[in-house]
C-alpha positions as semicolon CSV with decimal commas, in nm:
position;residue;x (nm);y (nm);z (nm)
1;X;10,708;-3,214;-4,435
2;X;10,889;-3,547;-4,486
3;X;10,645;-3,855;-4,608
4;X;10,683;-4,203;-4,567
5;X;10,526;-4,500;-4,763
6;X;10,386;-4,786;-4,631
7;X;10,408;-5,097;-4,774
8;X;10,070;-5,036;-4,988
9;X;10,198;-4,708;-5,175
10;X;10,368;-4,724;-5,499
11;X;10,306;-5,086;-5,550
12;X;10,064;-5,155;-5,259
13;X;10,235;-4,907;-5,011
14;X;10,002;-4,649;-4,778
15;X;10,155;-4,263;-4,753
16;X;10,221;-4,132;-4,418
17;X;10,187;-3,818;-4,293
18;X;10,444;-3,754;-3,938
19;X;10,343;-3,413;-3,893
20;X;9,993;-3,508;-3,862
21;X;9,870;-3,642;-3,480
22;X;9,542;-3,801;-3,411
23;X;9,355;-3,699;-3,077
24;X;9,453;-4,013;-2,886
25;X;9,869;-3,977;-3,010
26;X;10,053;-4,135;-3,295
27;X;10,061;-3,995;-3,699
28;X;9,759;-3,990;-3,916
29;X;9,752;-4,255;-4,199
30;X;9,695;-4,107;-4,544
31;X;9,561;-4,337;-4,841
32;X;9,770;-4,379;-5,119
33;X;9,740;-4,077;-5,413
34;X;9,787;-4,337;-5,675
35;X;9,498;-4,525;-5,564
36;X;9,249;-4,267;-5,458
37;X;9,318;-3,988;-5,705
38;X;9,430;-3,658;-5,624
39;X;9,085;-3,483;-5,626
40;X;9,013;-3,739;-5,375
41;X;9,273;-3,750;-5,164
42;X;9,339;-3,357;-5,127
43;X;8,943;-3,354;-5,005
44;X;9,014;-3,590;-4,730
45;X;9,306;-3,473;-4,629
46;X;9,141;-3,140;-4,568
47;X;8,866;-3,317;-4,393
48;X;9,102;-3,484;-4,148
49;X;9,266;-3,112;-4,033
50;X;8,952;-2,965;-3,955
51;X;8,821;-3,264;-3,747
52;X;9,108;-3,212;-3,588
53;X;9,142;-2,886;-3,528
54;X;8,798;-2,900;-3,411
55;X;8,912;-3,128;-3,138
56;X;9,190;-2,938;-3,024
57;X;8,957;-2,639;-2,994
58;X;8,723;-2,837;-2,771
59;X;8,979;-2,985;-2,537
60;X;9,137;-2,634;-2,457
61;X;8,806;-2,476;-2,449
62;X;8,727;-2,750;-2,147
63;X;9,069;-2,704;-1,994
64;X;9,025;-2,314;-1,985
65;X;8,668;-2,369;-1,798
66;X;8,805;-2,587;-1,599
67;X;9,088;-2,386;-1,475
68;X;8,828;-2,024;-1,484
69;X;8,620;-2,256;-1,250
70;X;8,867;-2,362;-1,039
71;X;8,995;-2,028;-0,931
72;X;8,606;-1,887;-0,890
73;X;8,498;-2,227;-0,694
74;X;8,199;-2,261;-0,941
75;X;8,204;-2,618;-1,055
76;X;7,859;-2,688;-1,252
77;X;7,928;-2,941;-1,435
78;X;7,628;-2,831;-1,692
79;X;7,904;-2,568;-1,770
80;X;8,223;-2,762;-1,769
81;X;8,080;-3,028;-1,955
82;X;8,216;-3,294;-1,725
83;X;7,955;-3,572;-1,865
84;X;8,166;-3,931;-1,792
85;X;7,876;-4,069;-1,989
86;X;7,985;-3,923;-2,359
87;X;8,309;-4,099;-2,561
88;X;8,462;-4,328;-2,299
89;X;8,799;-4,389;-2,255
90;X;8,885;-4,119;-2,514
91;X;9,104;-3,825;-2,450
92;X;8,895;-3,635;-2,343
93;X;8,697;-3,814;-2,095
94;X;9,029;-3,938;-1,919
95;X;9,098;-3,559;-1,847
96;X;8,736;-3,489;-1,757
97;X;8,783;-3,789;-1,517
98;X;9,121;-3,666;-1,384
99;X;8,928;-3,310;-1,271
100;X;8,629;-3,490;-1,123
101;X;8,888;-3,706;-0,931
102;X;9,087;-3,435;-0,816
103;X;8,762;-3,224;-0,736
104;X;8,654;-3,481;-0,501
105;X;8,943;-3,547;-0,324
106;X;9,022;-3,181;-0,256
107;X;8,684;-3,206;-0,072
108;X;8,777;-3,482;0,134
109;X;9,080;-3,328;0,204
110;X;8,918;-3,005;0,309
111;X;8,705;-3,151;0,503
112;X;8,924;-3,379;0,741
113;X;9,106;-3,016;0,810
114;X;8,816;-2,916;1,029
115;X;8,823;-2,941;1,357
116;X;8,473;-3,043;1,501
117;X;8,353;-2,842;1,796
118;X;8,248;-3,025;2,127
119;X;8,105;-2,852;2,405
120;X;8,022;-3,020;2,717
121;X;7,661;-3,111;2,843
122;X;7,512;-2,880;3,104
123;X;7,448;-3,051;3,420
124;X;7,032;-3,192;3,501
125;X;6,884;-2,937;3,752
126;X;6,827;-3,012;4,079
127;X;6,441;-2,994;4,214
128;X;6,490;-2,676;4,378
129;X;6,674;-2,551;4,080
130;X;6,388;-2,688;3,795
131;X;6,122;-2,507;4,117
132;X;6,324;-2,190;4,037
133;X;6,380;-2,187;3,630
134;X;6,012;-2,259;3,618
135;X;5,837;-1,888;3,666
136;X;6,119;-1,760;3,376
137;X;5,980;-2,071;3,174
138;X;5,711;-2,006;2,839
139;X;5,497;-2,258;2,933
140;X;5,077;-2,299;2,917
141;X;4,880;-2,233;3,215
142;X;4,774;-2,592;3,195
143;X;5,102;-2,698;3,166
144;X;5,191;-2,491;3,547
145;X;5,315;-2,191;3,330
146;X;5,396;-1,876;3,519
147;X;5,505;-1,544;3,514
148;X;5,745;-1,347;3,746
149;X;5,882;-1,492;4,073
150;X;5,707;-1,612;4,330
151;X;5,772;-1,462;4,649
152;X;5,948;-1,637;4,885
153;X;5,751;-1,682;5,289
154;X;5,900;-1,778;5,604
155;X;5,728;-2,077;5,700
156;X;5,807;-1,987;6,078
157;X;5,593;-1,653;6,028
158;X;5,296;-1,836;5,910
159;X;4,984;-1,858;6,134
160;X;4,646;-2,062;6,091
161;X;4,378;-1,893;6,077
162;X;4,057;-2,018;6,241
163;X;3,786;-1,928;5,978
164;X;3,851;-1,807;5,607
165;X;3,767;-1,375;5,658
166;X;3,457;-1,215;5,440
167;X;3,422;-0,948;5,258
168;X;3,325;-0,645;5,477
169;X;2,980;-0,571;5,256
170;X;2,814;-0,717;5,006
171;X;2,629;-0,585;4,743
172;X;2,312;-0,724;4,604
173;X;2,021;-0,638;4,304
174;X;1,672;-0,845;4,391
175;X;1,359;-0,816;4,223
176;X;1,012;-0,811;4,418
177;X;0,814;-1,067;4,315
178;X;0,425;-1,216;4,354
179;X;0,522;-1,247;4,749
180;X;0,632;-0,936;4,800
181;X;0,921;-0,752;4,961
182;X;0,950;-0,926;5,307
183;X;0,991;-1,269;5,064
184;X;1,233;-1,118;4,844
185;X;1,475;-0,934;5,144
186;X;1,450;-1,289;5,333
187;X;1,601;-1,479;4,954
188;X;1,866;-1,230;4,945
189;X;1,985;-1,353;5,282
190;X;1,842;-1,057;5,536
191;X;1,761;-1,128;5,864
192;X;1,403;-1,193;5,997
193;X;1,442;-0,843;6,259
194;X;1,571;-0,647;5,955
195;X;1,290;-0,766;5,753
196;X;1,042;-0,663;6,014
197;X;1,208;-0,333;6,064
198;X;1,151;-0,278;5,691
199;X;0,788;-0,353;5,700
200;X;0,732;-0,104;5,961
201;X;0,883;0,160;5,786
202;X;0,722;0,114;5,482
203;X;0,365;0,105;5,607
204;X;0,122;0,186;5,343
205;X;0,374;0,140;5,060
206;X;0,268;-0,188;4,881
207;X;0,597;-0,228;4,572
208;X;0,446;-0,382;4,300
209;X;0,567;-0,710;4,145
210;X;0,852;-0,702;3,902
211;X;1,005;-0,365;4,040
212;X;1,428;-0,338;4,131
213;X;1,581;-0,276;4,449
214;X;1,952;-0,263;4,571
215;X;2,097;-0,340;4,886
216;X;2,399;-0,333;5,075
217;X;2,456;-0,645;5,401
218;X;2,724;-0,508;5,605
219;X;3,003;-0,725;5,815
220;X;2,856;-0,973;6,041
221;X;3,031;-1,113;6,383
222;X;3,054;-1,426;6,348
223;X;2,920;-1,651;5,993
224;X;2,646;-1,821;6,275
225;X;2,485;-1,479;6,257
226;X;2,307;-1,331;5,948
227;X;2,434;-0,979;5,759
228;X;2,289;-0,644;5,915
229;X;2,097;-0,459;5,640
230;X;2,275;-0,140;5,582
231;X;2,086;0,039;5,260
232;X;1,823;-0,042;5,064
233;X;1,697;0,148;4,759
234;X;1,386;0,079;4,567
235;X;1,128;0,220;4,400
236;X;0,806;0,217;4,605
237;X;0,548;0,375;4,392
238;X;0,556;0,539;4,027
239;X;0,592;0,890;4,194
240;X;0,841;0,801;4,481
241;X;1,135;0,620;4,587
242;X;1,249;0,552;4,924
243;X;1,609;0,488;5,071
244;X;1,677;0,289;5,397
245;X;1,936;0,338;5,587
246;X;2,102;0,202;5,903
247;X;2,246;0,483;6,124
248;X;2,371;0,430;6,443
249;X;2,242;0,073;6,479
250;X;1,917;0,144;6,327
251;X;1,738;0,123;5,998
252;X;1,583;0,552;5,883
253;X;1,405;0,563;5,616
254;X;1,408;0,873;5,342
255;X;1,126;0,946;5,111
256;X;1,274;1,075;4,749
257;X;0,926;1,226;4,559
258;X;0,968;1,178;4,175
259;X;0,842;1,460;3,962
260;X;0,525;1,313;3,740
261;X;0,339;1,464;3,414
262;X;-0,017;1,404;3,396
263;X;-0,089;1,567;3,071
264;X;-0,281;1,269;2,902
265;X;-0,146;1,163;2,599
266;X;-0,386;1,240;2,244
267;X;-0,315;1,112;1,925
268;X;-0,519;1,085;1,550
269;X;-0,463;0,908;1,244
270;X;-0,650;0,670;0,971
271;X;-0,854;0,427;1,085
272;X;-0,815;0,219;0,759
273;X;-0,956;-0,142;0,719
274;X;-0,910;-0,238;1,139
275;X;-0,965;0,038;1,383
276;X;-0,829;-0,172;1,687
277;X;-0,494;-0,238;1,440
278;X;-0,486;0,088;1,322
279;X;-0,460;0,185;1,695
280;X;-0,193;-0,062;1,809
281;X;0,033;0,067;1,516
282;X;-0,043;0,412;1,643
283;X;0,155;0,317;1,982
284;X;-0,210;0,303;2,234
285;X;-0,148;0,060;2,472
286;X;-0,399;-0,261;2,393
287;X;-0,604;-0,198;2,711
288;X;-0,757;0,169;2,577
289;X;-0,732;0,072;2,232
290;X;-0,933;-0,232;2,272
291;X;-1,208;-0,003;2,467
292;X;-1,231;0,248;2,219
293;X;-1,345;0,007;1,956
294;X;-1,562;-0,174;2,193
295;X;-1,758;0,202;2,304
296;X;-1,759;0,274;1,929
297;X;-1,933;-0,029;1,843
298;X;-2,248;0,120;2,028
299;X;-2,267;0,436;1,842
300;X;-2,107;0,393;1,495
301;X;-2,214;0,146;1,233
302;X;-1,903;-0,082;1,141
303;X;-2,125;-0,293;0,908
304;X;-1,998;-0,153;0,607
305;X;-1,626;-0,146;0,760
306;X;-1,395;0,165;0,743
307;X;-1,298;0,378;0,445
308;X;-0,913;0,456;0,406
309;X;-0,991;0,843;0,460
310;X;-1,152;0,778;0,793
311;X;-0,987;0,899;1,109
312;X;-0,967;0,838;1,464
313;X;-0,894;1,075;1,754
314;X;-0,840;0,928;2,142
315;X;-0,719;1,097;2,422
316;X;-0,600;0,868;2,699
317;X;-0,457;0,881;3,052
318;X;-0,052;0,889;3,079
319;X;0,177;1,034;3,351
320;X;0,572;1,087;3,264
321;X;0,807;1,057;3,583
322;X;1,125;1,257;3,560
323;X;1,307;0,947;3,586
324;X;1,153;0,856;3,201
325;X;0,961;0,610;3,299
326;X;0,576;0,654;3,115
327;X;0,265;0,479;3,251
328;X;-0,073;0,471;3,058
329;X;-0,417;0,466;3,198
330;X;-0,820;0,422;3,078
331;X;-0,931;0,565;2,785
332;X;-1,063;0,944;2,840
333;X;-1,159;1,091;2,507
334;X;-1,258;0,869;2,142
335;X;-1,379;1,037;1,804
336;X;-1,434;0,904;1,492
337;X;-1,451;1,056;1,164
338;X;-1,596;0,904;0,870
339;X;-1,644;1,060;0,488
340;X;-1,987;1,166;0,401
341;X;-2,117;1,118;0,761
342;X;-2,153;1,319;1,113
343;X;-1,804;1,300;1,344
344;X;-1,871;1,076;1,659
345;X;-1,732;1,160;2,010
346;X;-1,744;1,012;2,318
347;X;-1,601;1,084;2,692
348;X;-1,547;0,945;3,040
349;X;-1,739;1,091;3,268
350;X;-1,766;0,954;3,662
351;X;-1,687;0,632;3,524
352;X;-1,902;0,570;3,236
353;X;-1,905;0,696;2,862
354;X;-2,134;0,923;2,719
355;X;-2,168;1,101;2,365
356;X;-2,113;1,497;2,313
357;X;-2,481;1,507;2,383
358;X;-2,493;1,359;2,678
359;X;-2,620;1,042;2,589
360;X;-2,482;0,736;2,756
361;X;-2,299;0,513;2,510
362;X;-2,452;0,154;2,619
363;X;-2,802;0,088;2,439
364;X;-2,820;-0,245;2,382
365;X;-2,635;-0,504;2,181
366;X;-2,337;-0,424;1,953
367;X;-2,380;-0,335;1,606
368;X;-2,094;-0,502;1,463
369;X;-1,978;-0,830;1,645
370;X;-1,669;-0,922;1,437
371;X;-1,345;-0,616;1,403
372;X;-1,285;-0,515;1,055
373;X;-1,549;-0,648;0,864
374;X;-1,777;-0,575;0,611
375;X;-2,144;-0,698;0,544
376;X;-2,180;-0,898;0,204
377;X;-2,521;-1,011;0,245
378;X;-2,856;-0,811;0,453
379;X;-3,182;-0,920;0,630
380;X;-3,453;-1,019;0,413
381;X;-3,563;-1,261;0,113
382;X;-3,269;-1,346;-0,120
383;X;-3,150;-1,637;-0,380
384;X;-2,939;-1,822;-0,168
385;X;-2,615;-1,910;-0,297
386;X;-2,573;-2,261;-0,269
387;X;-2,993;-2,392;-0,284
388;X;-3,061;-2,197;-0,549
389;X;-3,376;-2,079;-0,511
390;X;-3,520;-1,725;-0,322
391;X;-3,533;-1,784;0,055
392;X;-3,509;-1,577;0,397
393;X;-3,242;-1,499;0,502
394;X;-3,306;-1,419;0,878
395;X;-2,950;-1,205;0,985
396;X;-2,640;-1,028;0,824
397;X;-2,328;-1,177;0,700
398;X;-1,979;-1,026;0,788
399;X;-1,727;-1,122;0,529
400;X;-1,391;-1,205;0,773
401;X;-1,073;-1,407;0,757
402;X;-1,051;-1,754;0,951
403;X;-0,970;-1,722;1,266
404;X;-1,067;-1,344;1,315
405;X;-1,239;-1,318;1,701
406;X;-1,599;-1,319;1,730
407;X;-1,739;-1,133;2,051
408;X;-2,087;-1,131;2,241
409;X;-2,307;-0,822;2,078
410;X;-2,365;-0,803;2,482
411;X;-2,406;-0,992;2,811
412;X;-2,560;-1,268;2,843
413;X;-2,586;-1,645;2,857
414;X;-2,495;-1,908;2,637
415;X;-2,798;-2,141;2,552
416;X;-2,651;-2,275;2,292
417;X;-2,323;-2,401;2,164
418;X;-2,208;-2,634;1,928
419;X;-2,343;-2,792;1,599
420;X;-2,636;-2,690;1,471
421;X;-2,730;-2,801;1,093
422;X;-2,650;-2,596;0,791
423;X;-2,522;-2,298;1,071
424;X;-2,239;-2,543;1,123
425;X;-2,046;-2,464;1,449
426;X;-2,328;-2,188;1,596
427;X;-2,340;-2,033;1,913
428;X;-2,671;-1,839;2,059
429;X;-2,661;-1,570;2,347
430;X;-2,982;-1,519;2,557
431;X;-2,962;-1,090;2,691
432;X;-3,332;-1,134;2,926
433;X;-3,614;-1,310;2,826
434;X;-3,732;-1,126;2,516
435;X;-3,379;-1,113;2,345
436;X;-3,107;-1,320;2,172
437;X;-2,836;-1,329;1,953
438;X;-2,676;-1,578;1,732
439;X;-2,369;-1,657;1,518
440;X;-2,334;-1,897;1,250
441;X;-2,029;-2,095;1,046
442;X;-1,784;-2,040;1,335
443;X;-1,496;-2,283;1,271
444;X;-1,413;-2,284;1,689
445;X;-1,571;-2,217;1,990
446;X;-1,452;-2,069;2,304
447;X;-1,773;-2,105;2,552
448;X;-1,988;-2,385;2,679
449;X;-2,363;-2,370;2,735
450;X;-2,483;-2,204;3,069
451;X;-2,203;-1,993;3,080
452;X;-2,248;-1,642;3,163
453;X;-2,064;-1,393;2,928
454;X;-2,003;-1,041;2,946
455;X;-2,061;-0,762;2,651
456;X;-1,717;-0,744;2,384
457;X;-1,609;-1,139;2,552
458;X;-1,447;-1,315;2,253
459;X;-1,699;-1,611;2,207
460;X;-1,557;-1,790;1,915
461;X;-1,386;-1,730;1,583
462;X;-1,457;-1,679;1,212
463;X;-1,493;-2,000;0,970
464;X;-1,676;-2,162;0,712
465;X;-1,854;-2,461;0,873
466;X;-2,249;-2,571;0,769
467;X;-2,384;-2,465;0,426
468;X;-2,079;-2,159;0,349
469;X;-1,968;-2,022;0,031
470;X;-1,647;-1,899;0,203
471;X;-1,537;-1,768;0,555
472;X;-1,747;-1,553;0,721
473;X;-2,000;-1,470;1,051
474;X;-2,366;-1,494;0,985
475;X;-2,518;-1,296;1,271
476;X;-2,886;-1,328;1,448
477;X;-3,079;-1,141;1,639
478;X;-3,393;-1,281;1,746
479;X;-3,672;-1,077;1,945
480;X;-3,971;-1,198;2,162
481;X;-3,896;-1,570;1,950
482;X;-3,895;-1,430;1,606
483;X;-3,574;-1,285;1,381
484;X;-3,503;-0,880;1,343
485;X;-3,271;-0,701;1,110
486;X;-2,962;-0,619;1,350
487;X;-2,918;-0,320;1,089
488;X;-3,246;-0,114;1,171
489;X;-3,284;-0,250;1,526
490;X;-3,278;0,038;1,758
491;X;-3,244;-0,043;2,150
492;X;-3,326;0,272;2,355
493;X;-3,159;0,240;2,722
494;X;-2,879;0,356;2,954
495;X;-2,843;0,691;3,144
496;X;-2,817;1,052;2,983
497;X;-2,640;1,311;3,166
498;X;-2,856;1,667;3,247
499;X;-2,818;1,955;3,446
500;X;-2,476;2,052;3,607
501;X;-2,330;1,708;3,494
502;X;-2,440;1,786;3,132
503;X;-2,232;2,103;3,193
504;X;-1,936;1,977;3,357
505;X;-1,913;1,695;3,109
506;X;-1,958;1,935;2,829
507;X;-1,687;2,199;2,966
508;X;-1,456;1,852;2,998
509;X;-1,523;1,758;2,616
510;X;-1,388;2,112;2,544
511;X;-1,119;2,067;2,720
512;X;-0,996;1,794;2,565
513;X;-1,069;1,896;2,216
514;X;-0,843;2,200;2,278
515;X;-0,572;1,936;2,411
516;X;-0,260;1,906;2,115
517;X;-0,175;1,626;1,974
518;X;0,163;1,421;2,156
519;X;0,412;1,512;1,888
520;X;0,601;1,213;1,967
521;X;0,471;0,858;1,979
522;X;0,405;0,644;2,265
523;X;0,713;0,586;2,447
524;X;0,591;0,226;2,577
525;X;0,235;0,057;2,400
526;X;0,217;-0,153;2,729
């Protein structure tokens, strides 16, 4: 290795080294060994190759990328290193430069090699054309989307015509209302002879209101005329149903007879705190149930109310067409079991109600003019509640809820009706001359005075009004002008079977207690 001094080395002369080459070209400068030392100089020397080498590692290790990413056409420059940003205008950012230049240009140059594509425009469609690319068109409805061609019509084949053509029948579902039939045929558009040929063939059949028929009008001549009647079904009484028919110009009628069950319907349970509830849960329609409790009220004593062990019985009327339809009638057959005391029974018998003894149910005023209630307080001296001191009490009170129905103990007028001291809201009943009944603490009244009311009429309803503790009904009865204990009051009347209707009556009652019990409930309460 051949050394040259510079003017610094061996009297001011710098040492030389030619073999050496910086990165950016020319021979490395050496300090002097006379002035640094050897020690010295031999570490920096050594420092300067290995910067060095370092650098020449680097710059191939870029060039080899370079060229490995060049042949694969990946040119990240997060793996080529290619930052312009880091040691300008060295070395190494000239070459990094030189590739980013040549990079870019080989895109340009690539991309003025392509030939761009140009197709020509398709011509606008005619009318006719646009009329015919429409039904192959997705388009909405709104929009006049269609599907499938549209057939194509000879406008010289097309004839007017001189009225729009019906449909040959018509089919229509009416129901028979509080007019009746002829009414309800004329609304559904059938013609006045029709309608009269109808009422003549159903003579004697009266349809009730709310019941379904079908008919058919037939074609017409001309739309000046109205539409011949060709059927009509409908279902003229619970056992039949009849079918009209036009044959041959004229309307026959058919009579279809509808199997019916009669075998009265009988059902039991517990009687618990309201009979007449107790009932309506039990499926009994609210017509019978609502007479059962109102017969009962005659012969049992609800005073004390009903025990959760007690039990009813009732038997009443209900036929079952083969068509499933179920209709309930009066009430034929009532018991009533309570613990401790003697079963009560009662019966229909040629319209009127009698016990198992033959006694006739109706004696005289109700025992207990309030459902479900009990008596808290009885006839007789007592410390009244509020005054505080022993005085008569001249009725019974019912403990009830507020609003629970109050009914006339029997028929009657009402002499009396409206506010009447420490009875509050009070109501009296006058039976004949010699008897009365009152009720006390009513918070409303449903009667006026002078009006005549019938036995079980709801007259008013429970409350708390005048001098009360709490709701309930404080109930009078007054005889010849002076006050009787409703409890031990008997009233002796009414008819009492004997004889051969004491017998047939009798024979009926067995009858009926031999009748099972409906294993199934009610099919309709109403």
């Amino acid at each position: 290795m051949a050394k040259r001094f510079g003017p610094d080395c061996g009297g001011g002369r710098t040492l030389y080294q030619a073999d050496l080459h910086s990165v950016a070209g020319g021979s490395v400068a050496l300090p002097c060994a006379r002035s640094l030392g050897a020690p010295a100089l031999l570490r920096r020397v050594g420092k300067g190759l290995v910067d060095l080498n370092h650098q020449q590692q680097r710059l191939r290790g870029d060039a080899a990328r370079l060229l490995r990413a060049a042949r694969t056409g990946d040119l990240d420059p997060a793996h080529l290193d290619l930052d312009l940003g880091l040691g300008l205008f060295s070395r190494a950012w000239w070459l990094k430069a030189g590739a980013c230049a040549a990079l870019v240009g080989a895109a340009l140059w690539a991309g003025s090699q392509v030939v761009p594509i140009h197709e020509a425009a398709a011509p606008a469609f005619t009318p006719s054309q646009r009329d015919d690319a429409a039904v192959f068109a997705i388009a909405p409805l709104a929009r006049g989307g269609a599907t499938g061609e549209a057939a194509r019509v000879d406008a010289r084949q097309l004839r007017p015509l001189a009225e729009a053509p019906e449909r040959p029948r018509v089919e229509r579902s009416l129901s028979i209302g509080r007019r009746g039939l002829a009414a309800a045929l004329r609304n559904a558009g059938v013609g006045s002879a029709d309608v009269a040929d109808v009422t003549r063939l159903l003579a004697g059949i009266n349809p009730g209101g709310g019941v379904r028929a079908e008919l058919v009008l037939g074609r017409r001549a001309n739309k000046s005329l109205p539409r011949p009647l060709d059927v009509l079904n409908l279902r003229a009484a619970f056992d039949l149903k009849v079918e009209l028919r036009r044959v041959e110009g004229a309307l026959t009628i058919k009579r279809i007879p509808i199997a019916v069950d009669t075998t009265p319907l009988r059902v039991e349970g517990l009687a618990g705190g309201s009979l007449n509830r107790a009932l309506r849960s039990a499926g009994i329609p609210a017509g019978p149930a609502a007479e059962f409790v109102k017969q009962m009220r005659h012969v049992v004593d609800f005073q004390r109310g009903l025990g959760k062990s007690d039990r009813f019985d009732i038997i009443i009327e209900q036929d079952r067409a083969a068509t499933g339809e179920v209709r309930h009638g009066k009430l034929l057959f009532g018991a009533l079991t309570r613990k401790g005391k003697t079963p009560v029974e009662i019966g229909l018998y040629k319209g009127d109600y009698y016990q198992a003894s033959g006694e006739g149910v109706s004696r005289g005023l109700m025992r207990t003019p309030v459902d479900g209630a009990r008596m808290t307080s009885g006839f007789g001296m007592r410390l009244h509640p509020l005054l505080g001191f022993s005085r008569m009490h001249q009725g019974v009170d019912f403990g009830a809820g507020t609003g629970t129905p109050i009914i006339a103990a029997g028929s009657g007028t009402i002499s009396f009706a409206g506010w009447h001291g420490g009875h509050g809201q009070y109501v009296m009943i006058r039976h004949n001359k010699d008897l009365a009944s009152a009720y006390a603490h009513m918070s409303r009244i449903t009667v006026k005075p002078g009006q005549r009311v019938r036995q079980g009429q709801v007259i008013g309803k429970v409350g708390s009004t005048g001098m009360s503790t709490g709701p309930h009904l404080h109930y009078e009865v007054w005889l010849r002008g002076r006050p009787a204990n409703p409890v031990s009051l008997r009233f002796i009347g009414g008819a009492e079977l004997a004889g051969r209707d004491l017998n047939a009556f009798q024979r009926q009652m067995n009858r009926w207690r031999a009748l099972p019990e409906s294993r199934n409930q009610p099919v309709s309460a109403d």
